Coordinates of C-alpha atoms in Angstrom, one line a residue:
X60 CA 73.3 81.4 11.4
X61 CA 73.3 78.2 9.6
X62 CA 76.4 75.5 10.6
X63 CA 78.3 74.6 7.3
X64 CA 77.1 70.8 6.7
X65 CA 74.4 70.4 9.7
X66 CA 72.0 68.0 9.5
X67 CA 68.5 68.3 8.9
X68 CA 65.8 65.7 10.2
X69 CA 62.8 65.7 7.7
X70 CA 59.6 64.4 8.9
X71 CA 57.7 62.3 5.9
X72 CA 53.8 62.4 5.6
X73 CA 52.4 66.3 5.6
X74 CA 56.1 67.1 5.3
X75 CA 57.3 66.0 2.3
X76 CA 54.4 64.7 1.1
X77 CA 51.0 65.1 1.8
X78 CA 49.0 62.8 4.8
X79 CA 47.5 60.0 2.7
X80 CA 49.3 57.0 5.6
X81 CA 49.5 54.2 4.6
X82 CA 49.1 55.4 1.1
X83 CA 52.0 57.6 -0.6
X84 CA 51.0 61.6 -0.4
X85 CA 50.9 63.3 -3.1
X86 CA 53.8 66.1 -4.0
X87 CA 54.0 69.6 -2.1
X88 CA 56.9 70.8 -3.6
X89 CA 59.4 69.6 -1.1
X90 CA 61.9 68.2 -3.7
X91 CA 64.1 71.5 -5.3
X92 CA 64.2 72.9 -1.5
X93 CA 65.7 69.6 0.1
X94 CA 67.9 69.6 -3.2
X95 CA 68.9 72.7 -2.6
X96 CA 69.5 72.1 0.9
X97 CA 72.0 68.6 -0.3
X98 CA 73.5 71.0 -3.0
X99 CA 74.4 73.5 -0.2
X100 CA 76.1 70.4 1.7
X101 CA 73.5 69.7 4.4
X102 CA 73.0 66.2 5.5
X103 CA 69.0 64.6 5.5
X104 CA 68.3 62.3 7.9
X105 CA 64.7 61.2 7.3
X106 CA 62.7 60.5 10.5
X107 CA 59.0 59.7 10.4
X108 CA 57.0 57.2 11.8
X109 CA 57.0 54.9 9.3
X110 CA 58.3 51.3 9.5
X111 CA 58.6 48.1 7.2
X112 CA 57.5 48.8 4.0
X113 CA 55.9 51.7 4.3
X114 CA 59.4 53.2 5.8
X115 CA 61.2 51.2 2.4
X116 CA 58.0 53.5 0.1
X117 CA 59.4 56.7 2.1
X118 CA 63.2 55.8 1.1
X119 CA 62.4 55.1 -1.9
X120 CA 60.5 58.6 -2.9
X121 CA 63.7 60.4 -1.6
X122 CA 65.7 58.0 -4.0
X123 CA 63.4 58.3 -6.9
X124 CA 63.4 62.3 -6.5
X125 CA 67.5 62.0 -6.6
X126 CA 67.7 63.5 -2.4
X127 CA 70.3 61.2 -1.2
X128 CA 70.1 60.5 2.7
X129 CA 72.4 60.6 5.2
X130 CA 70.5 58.2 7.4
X131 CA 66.9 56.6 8.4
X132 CA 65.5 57.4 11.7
X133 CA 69.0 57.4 13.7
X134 CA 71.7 59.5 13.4
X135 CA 74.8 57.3 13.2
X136 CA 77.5 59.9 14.2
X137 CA 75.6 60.7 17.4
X138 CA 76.3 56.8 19.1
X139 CA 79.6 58.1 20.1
X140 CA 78.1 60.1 22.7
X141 CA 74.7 59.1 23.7
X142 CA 72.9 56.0 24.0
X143 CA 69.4 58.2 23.6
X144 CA 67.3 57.4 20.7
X145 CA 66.1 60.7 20.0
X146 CA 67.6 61.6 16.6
X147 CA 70.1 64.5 17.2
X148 CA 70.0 67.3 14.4
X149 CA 70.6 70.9 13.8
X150 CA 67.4 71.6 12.6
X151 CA 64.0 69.7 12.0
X152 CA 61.1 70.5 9.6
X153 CA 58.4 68.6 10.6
X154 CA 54.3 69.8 9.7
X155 CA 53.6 69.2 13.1
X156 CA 56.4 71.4 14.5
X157 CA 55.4 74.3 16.5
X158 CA 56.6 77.4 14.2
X159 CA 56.4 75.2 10.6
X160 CA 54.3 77.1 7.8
X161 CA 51.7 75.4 7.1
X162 CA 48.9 75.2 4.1
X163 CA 45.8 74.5 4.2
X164 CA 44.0 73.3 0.8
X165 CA 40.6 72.2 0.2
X166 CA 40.1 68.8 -0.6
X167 CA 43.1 67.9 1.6
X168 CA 42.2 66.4 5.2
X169 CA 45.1 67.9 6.7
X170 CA 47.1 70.6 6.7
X171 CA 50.7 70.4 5.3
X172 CA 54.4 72.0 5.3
X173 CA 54.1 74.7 2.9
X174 CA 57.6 74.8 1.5
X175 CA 58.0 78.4 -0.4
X176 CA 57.6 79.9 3.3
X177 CA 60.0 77.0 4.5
X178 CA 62.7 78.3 2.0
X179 CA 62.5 81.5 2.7
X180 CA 62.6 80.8 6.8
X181 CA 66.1 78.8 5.4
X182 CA 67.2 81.7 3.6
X183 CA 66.4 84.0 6.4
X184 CA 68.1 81.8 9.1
X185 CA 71.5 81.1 6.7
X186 CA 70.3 77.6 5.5
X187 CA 70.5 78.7 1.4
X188 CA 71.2 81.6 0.0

């Protein structure tokens, strides 16, 4: 069962977007889920590799596809408790997560999240409705 307002780590390229590093992936229809997800009153805390500029390119997608984050590779609320830099969340969707549905396309190197299947493992696990 889902907790009301958890917090979700997202991983960026093959997740969000498909692997294209350094480049910007192209979209895999990530958007209206993690809407969904910020509608329903989860928090995203985005944590991927990226740094720099490329991490400014990933913060920016999220802004230009109106997601709004809760934070970037950290979770703030967690320093009151732990000193570890492992990002503490209630759930994490990342492509290379053992259990994430993937999708394989040709033309694409790598596989990547495959987010109808995502949804409905959020609706089946309480996430959305």
């Amino acid at each position: 069962m889902a907790i009301p307002g958890a917090i979700i780590a997202v991983d960026f390229d093959g997740t969000v977007v498909t692997h294209a590093y350094p480049h910007m992936g192209s979209d895999i229809g990530a958007v209206p889920v993690l809407r969904e997800l910020i509608d329903n009153g989860y928090r995203l805390i985005l944590y991927t590799m990226r740094s720099g500029k490329l991490l400014d390119d990933a913060v920016a997608w999220f802004a230009r596809n109106g997601i709004p984050l809760y934070a970037v590779n950290e979770n703030p609320a967690q320093r009151e408790w732990t000193g570890s830099p492992k990002v503490f969340a209630d759930l994490y969707i990342d492509d290379s997560a053992l259990g994430c549905p993937i999708k394989f396309e040709d033309g694409v190197k790598r596989p990547f999240v495959n987010w109808p299947k995502v949804r409905q493992c959020l609706v089946n696990e309480g996430f959305l409705d």
